[in-house]
Amino acid sequence: MRAPAVRNLCTLSALFRSRLTRNPSTKVETFRKPSSEFDLPRNSSRADLVDEDGDSVQISTLLCSKQDKGSGYDEVDHEEKRKSAVGLPWMPDLCHGKLLGNRKELVRERKRKWIFKYSSTDRLYRLIKLCSDKLGTTQTVNVLGQLGRKAGVEEYNALIKVCVQKARVTDDEYIALSEMSKAFHLFKSIRDCGYPLEEQTYDPLLRYIIDMGLVQEFQLFSDIIKAENPGSASRLGYYEMLLWLRVGNEEMIRDICEFITVDDREDTSALRVSYLMALCESDRKMQLLDVVKNIDIIKLLSAESIENIFQSLGRLHLESVAEDILLDLRARDRDADNISNFIVSYAVSIPNLAVEDIIPKVNNMHGTLEVLPSWSSYEKLILHCCGLDKVGDALDIVEQMCNAGFYLSTDVLQFILQICEESYEYILVYRIHSILCRYHLELNGEIGRCLVHFCVRIKDFEGAYKIIGDLEEMNFKPTTNMYNVIMAGYFREKNISGGLRVLKHMQGANVQPDSQTFCYLIQNCETEEDIMKYCEEMKQYQIHPTKQVFMALVKSYAACGKLEKAKQVVLELKVQNKSLIEIKSVLVVALASHGQLSEAFLVYEQIKKAGHNLEPKAVTCLIEELIQHNGELDRLLLLLKEVNDLDYWVDGCFKVILYCARNKNLSSAILLFKQLKDKFENDEMVMEALFDTVFSVIAASESTHLQIGLDLLWAIKNELDLMPSRQCLDFLLSACANARDLNNARLIWREYEIAGFPYNVLSYLRMYQALLAAGDARSARLMLKKIPRDDAEVCSVIISCQETYSSVDSVGEKKKQGKSKGRKSKDLNTSSSDMCSL
């Protein structure tokens, strides 16, 4: 929870209560019969529901971004822009004429977009959040109505969740008050529409109020919920207990604990369970022990609630209590599978207990109680190991589970594969494949694709084919995606012949290629004839081209040197704007990377003239190509402003900073550094890495670049109020050596102490090099004595420096007496021979 110290909780509480008092529309008594209309208030003040709506916003801004309002190289069709968003097609037309009927590709594209027929709550939440951010709460409800989808419980729940999230992240109590007021009005609208106030509706708001410690506000909303849904009274006890624990009301906590243990009426059992479940989430060890020892948990609690108690006992290290309860459960013939689950729930909840210790503890507790592990306890252990990235241990448990006669579910197997992917443990594919074959586990297309993908990632293409063959023997038909993964791997390794052979394997296995297959094939064509051949094969398979296929055509024609053909692909397309801009962006990259920078900028200007923005990747490509051609800095800065993706912007910004450093344009470099600081002010590692790379370029450049490096150093300290990293100083010291600049070398040497960096071997070596390069042989000898000589590579660097700057040393020594010269030569030769012997 975010609760900054600057926020005055009492002020927020008082403001909210006063707001409810003086605004009659928020009183519970004003609720009337359910209404089908969304008559939310439209007048606004700073704390009103619709204060962010402002001017009227067209629905088209929601369904069609700024990029989606025009197409082609020519001017925008203004008549098309005035169409109602409701009349716009759901998906861009990616095909020509008759290809619009390609339902399979349409479904695939819809999965990448937001749609109202959602398959998960998260997708709906992202959509509602986007609408709310752009339009405001009221307009979002109106938009849903205009699109023919009446706002239901899920939509209202998502809006309440958005309001609560905004209140959590703000430091302004008035904004927090405004968001709470909106949530209150949404509660009212839910009631007016005849929907019940269920837990998924009020949970986010109550948890926020609890986190803020707002007791009176909690009572207000609790009364509303109880009035609308009397059956929720017992469940609200859970949130009430959380509130008293949060604010530390010891008297109420003591009274509730006494109520749990003393009151044994049947009609209060649900409320007592709710209180107990909240207590289990706290760190109140003594209160929990007192309650657990004085109630009959088998009589009062369900198996799920008992599991929560064991999780709490594990978290609080109450092993003896857990063992006593387990023995009691076993003596009373409680279901053995449930006891096994309780054991695992307890063990995995113990803080900082390694997997290597959890498994023996679980086995010992099962042995003591004389129960066998259950299917669900095995899977719970597997998921816990995967959550700790211990996939090897998880596979050990899988084998134990299978040997015990249980089968692993496909969901858990997919989770294991997902963790392997995230932790880059592709080598485990062989063990997973062996387990699948030995125990004949159930498979699906995604599992098969992952196995093949892992083999490809470790460049074992023969192993990938073997997996496909083994799966066929298990009566599992290979999918197109499995072969596509192999094809993509071959092409990624520039093995064109291997990639082409995949298509023959698909034909031999009677597996139909899809648009992605031909996308890979077309993109890796070496001649125009090959491109045409695969286009014809697509027609024979009746595969309709998608956006990705058109992009592949542009790239392939450009790679074959047929830039006019690449442009023709875009000119002949009749697709919706968003897809067209993405395809044009690929064309811009293709033209720029093949030396046609002026043509690339021509396409870019046409896109801008039509009111659209180039894709971020294409903009950074233009920046890179313009830098290589020594383009104008003003143009580079304008291009950088158009990048709206943070990762691409950082990449482009870094390139422009390097360009400024090479061309000694300090002011622009400092301006860009300030922008980087604004974006990464809380991430010192990112800033340090960027600074280090810039100074490394300065160190490797000509000696004339030293001054801008020094100016950048002072700007980092004085204007950006940042301390340079050790690497920055190391690189600048090397630059001083390259420039043979003794004064600045001594200046940088003092900066180590100012920055608090102790001198190390590398800093001594660099300063030794700078002193030799500047001809200060006496200081160089003194510095040499400070360098440890126990590393052969360090000795090699020292000898190399002496050989490189020997001419400088000899010139300096001619000015000294012969005796001094002989002593110096002896010292250096002795040092060199000693270090060579190392």
mmCIF file with all atom_site columns, N, CA and C in Angstrom, residues 521-550:
data_model
loop_
_atom_site.group_PDB
_atom_site.id
_atom_site.type_symbol
_atom_site.label_atom_id
_atom_site.label_alt_id
_atom_site.label_comp_id
_atom_site.label_asym_id
_atom_site.label_entity_id
_atom_site.label_seq_id
_atom_site.pdbx_PDB_ins_code
_atom_site.Cartn_x
_atom_site.Cartn_y
_atom_site.Cartn_z
_atom_site.occupancy
_atom_site.B_iso_or_equiv
_atom_site.pdbx_formal_charge
_atom_site.auth_seq_id
_atom_site.auth_comp_id
_atom_site.auth_asym_id
_atom_site.auth_atom_id
_atom_site.pdbx_PDB_model_num
ATOM 1  N N  . LEU A 1 521 ? 8.814  -17.774 -44.644 1.00 0.00 ? 521 LEU A N  1
ATOM 2  C CA . LEU A 1 521 ? 9.390  -18.153 -45.940 1.00 0.00 ? 521 LEU A CA 1
ATOM 3  C C  . LEU A 1 521 ? 9.628  -16.928 -46.815 1.00 0.00 ? 521 LEU A C  1
ATOM 4  N N  . ILE A 1 522 ? 8.629  -16.072 -46.905 1.00 0.00 ? 522 ILE A N  1
ATOM 5  C CA . ILE A 1 522 ? 8.746  -14.882 -47.761 1.00 0.00 ? 522 ILE A CA 1
ATOM 6  C C  . ILE A 1 522 ? 9.831  -13.956 -47.247 1.00 0.00 ? 522 ILE A C  1
ATOM 7  N N  . GLN A 1 523 ? 9.881  -13.782 -45.947 1.00 0.00 ? 523 GLN A N  1
ATOM 8  C CA . GLN A 1 523 ? 10.846 -12.843 -45.369 1.00 0.00 ? 523 GLN A CA 1
ATOM 9  C C  . GLN A 1 523 ? 12.288 -13.291 -45.603 1.00 0.00 ? 523 GLN A C  1
ATOM 10 N N  . ASN A 1 524 ? 12.504 -14.577 -45.841 1.00 0.00 ? 524 ASN A N  1
ATOM 11 C CA . ASN A 1 524 ? 13.860 -15.085 -46.041 1.00 0.00 ? 524 ASN A CA 1
ATOM 12 C C  . ASN A 1 524 ? 14.136 -15.493 -47.478 1.00 0.00 ? 524 ASN A C  1
ATOM 13 N N  . CYS A 1 525 ? 13.342 -14.983 -48.393 1.00 0.00 ? 525 CYS A N  1
ATOM 14 C CA . CYS A 1 525 ? 13.589 -15.241 -49.821 1.00 0.00 ? 525 CYS A CA 1
ATOM 15 C C  . CYS A 1 525 ? 14.809 -14.462 -50.277 1.00 0.00 ? 525 CYS A C  1
ATOM 16 N N  . GLU A 1 526 ? 15.538 -15.054 -51.201 1.00 0.00 ? 526 GLU A N  1
ATOM 17 C CA . GLU A 1 526 ? 16.749 -14.410 -51.722 1.00 0.00 ? 526 GLU A CA 1
ATOM 18 C C  . GLU A 1 526 ? 16.548 -13.845 -53.113 1.00 0.00 ? 526 GLU A C  1
ATOM 19 N N  . THR A 1 527 ? 15.465 -14.231 -53.784 1.00 0.00 ? 527 THR A N  1
ATOM 20 C CA . THR A 1 527 ? 15.201 -13.733 -55.140 1.00 0.00 ? 527 THR A CA 1
ATOM 21 C C  . THR A 1 527 ? 13.731 -13.363 -55.269 1.00 0.00 ? 527 THR A C  1
ATOM 22 N N  . GLU A 1 528 ? 13.443 -12.552 -56.253 1.00 0.00 ? 528 GLU A N  1
ATOM 23 C CA . GLU A 1 528 ? 12.062 -12.167 -56.509 1.00 0.00 ? 528 GLU A CA 1
ATOM 24 C C  . GLU A 1 528 ? 11.230 -13.368 -56.947 1.00 0.00 ? 528 GLU A C  1
ATOM 25 N N  . GLU A 1 529 ? 11.862 -14.304 -57.665 1.00 0.00 ? 529 GLU A N  1
ATOM 26 C CA . GLU A 1 529 ? 11.144 -15.495 -58.114 1.00 0.00 ? 529 GLU A CA 1
ATOM 27 C C  . GLU A 1 529 ? 10.664 -16.335 -56.925 1.00 0.00 ? 529 GLU A C  1
ATOM 28 N N  . ASP A 1 530 ? 11.501 -16.433 -55.898 1.00 0.00 ? 530 ASP A N  1
ATOM 29 C CA . ASP A 1 530 ? 11.084 -17.184 -54.715 1.00 0.00 ? 530 ASP A CA 1
ATOM 30 C C  . ASP A 1 530 ? 9.887  -16.522 -54.033 1.00 0.00 ? 530 ASP A C  1
ATOM 31 N N  . ILE A 1 531 ? 9.900  -15.195 -53.994 1.00 0.00 ? 531 ILE A N  1
ATOM 32 C CA . ILE A 1 531 ? 8.773  -14.480 -53.386 1.00 0.00 ? 531 ILE A CA 1
ATOM 33 C C  . ILE A 1 531 ? 7.488  -14.814 -54.119 1.00 0.00 ? 531 ILE A C  1
ATOM 34 N N  . MET A 1 532 ? 7.538  -14.749 -55.440 1.00 0.00 ? 532 MET A N  1
ATOM 35 C CA . MET A 1 532 ? 6.343  -15.028 -56.236 1.00 0.00 ? 532 MET A CA 1
ATOM 36 C C  . MET A 1 532 ? 5.900  -16.478 -56.058 1.00 0.00 ? 532 MET A C  1
ATOM 37 N N  . LYS A 1 533 ? 6.868  -17.385 -55.915 1.00 0.00 ? 533 LYS A N  1
ATOM 38 C CA . LYS A 1 533 ? 6.533  -18.803 -55.765 1.00 0.00 ? 533 LYS A CA 1
ATOM 39 C C  . LYS A 1 533 ? 5.730  -19.028 -54.481 1.00 0.00 ? 533 LYS A C  1
ATOM 40 N N  . TYR A 1 534 ? 6.157  -18.426 -53.403 1.00 0.00 ? 534 TYR A N  1
ATOM 41 C CA . TYR A 1 534 ? 5.454  -18.640 -52.139 1.00 0.00 ? 534 TYR A CA 1
ATOM 42 C C  . TYR A 1 534 ? 4.118  -17.913 -52.113 1.00 0.00 ? 534 TYR A C  1
ATOM 43 N N  . CYS A 1 535 ? 4.024  -16.802 -52.813 1.00 0.00 ? 535 CYS A N  1
ATOM 44 C CA . CYS A 1 535 ? 2.721  -16.141 -52.921 1.00 0.00 ? 535 CYS A CA 1
ATOM 45 C C  . CYS A 1 535 ? 1.731  -17.035 -53.655 1.00 0.00 ? 535 CYS A C  1
ATOM 46 N N  . GLU A 1 536 ? 2.196  -17.719 -54.704 1.00 0.00 ? 536 GLU A N  1
ATOM 47 C CA . GLU A 1 536 ? 1.334  -18.648 -55.425 1.00 0.00 ? 536 GLU A CA 1
ATOM 48 C C  . GLU A 1 536 ? 0.950  -19.840 -54.551 1.00 0.00 ? 536 GLU A C  1
ATOM 49 N N  . GLU A 1 537 ? 1.900  -20.329 -53.771 1.00 0.00 ? 537 GLU A N  1
ATOM 50 C CA . GLU A 1 537 ? 1.590  -21.460 -52.891 1.00 0.00 ? 537 GLU A CA 1
ATOM 51 C C  . GLU A 1 537 ? 0.567  -21.063 -51.835 1.00 0.00 ? 537 GLU A C  1
ATOM 52 N N  . MET A 1 538 ? 0.638  -19.831 -51.358 1.00 0.00 ? 538 MET A N  1
ATOM 53 C CA . MET A 1 538 ? -0.375 -19.360 -50.410 1.00 0.00 ? 538 MET A CA 1
ATOM 54 C C  . MET A 1 538 ? -1.768 -19.430 -51.027 1.00 0.00 ? 538 MET A C  1
ATOM 55 N N  . LYS A 1 539 ? -1.864 -19.047 -52.290 1.00 0.00 ? 539 LYS A N  1
ATOM 56 C CA . LYS A 1 539 ? -3.160 -19.106 -52.964 1.00 0.00 ? 539 LYS A CA 1
ATOM 57 C C  . LYS A 1 539 ? -3.638 -20.552 -53.094 1.00 0.00 ? 539 LYS A C  1
ATOM 58 N N  . GLN A 1 540 ? -2.704 -21.450 -53.391 1.00 0.00 ? 540 GLN A N  1
ATOM 59 C CA . GLN A 1 540 ? -3.082 -22.849 -53.531 1.00 0.00 ? 540 GLN A CA 1
ATOM 60 C C  . GLN A 1 540 ? -3.599 -23.418 -52.214 1.00 0.00 ? 540 GLN A C  1
ATOM 61 N N  . TYR A 1 541 ? -2.999 -23.022 -51.121 1.00 0.00 ? 541 TYR A N  1
ATOM 62 C CA . TYR A 1 541 ? -3.460 -23.474 -49.806 1.00 0.00 ? 541 TYR A CA 1
ATOM 63 C C  . TYR A 1 541 ? -4.656 -22.668 -49.306 1.00 0.00 ? 541 TYR A C  1
ATOM 64 N N  . GLN A 1 542 ? -5.082 -21.683 -50.091 1.00 0.00 ? 542 GLN A N  1
ATOM 65 C CA . GLN A 1 542 ? -6.191 -20.808 -49.731 1.00 0.00 ? 542 GLN A CA 1
ATOM 66 C C  . GLN A 1 542 ? -5.937 -20.101 -48.390 1.00 0.00 ? 542 GLN A C  1
ATOM 67 N N  . ILE A 1 543 ? -4.710 -19.659 -48.240 1.00 0.00 ? 543 ILE A N  1
ATOM 68 C CA . ILE A 1 543 ? -4.319 -18.901 -47.051 1.00 0.00 ? 543 ILE A CA 1
ATOM 69 C C  . ILE A 1 543 ? -4.360 -17.414 -47.395 1.00 0.00 ? 543 ILE A C  1
ATOM 70 N N  . HIS A 1 544 ? -5.092 -16.666 -46.654 1.00 0.00 ? 544 HIS A N  1
ATOM 71 C CA . HIS A 1 544 ? -5.224 -15.240 -46.925 1.00 0.00 ? 544 HIS A CA 1
ATOM 72 C C  . HIS A 1 544 ? -4.087 -14.462 -46.281 1.00 0.00 ? 544 HIS A C  1
ATOM 73 N N  . PRO A 1 545 ? -3.516 -13.517 -46.986 1.00 0.00 ? 545 PRO A N  1
ATOM 74 C CA . PRO A 1 545 ? -2.395 -12.737 -46.432 1.00 0.00 ? 545 PRO A CA 1
ATOM 75 C C  . PRO A 1 545 ? -2.849 -11.869 -45.263 1.00 0.00 ? 545 PRO A C  1
ATOM 76 N N  . THR A 1 546 ? -1.988 -11.776 -44.280 1.00 0.00 ? 546 THR A N  1
ATOM 77 C CA . THR A 1 546 ? -2.239 -10.937 -43.107 1.00 0.00 ? 546 THR A CA 1
ATOM 78 C C  . THR A 1 546 ? -1.289 -9.752  -43.113 1.00 0.00 ? 546 THR A C  1
ATOM 79 N N  . LYS A 1 547 ? -1.432 -8.930  -42.101 1.00 0.00 ? 547 LYS A N  1
ATOM 80 C CA . LYS A 1 547 ? -0.535 -7.775  -41.965 1.00 0.00 ? 547 LYS A CA 1
ATOM 81 C C  . LYS A 1 547 ? 0.914  -8.216  -41.913 1.00 0.00 ? 547 LYS A C  1
ATOM 82 N N  . GLN A 1 548 ? 1.187  -9.300  -41.182 1.00 0.00 ? 548 GLN A N  1
ATOM 83 C CA . GLN A 1 548 ? 2.555  -9.793  -41.076 1.00 0.00 ? 548 GLN A CA 1
ATOM 84 C C  . GLN A 1 548 ? 3.102  -10.250 -42.428 1.00 0.00 ? 548 GLN A C  1
ATOM 85 N N  . VAL A 1 549 ? 2.238  -10.822 -43.258 1.00 0.00 ? 549 VAL A N  1
ATOM 86 C CA . VAL A 1 549 ? 2.678  -11.255 -44.592 1.00 0.00 ? 549 VAL A CA 1
ATOM 87 C C  . VAL A 1 549 ? 3.058  -10.048 -45.435 1.00 0.00 ? 549 VAL A C  1
ATOM 88 N N  . PHE A 1 550 ? 2.248  -8.989  -45.386 1.00 0.00 ? 550 PHE A N  1
ATOM 89 C CA . PHE A 1 550 ? 2.574  -7.786  -46.150 1.00 0.00 ? 550 PHE A CA 1
ATOM 90 C C  . PHE A 1 550 ? 3.883  -7.163  -45.666 1.00 0.00 ? 550 PHE A C  1
#
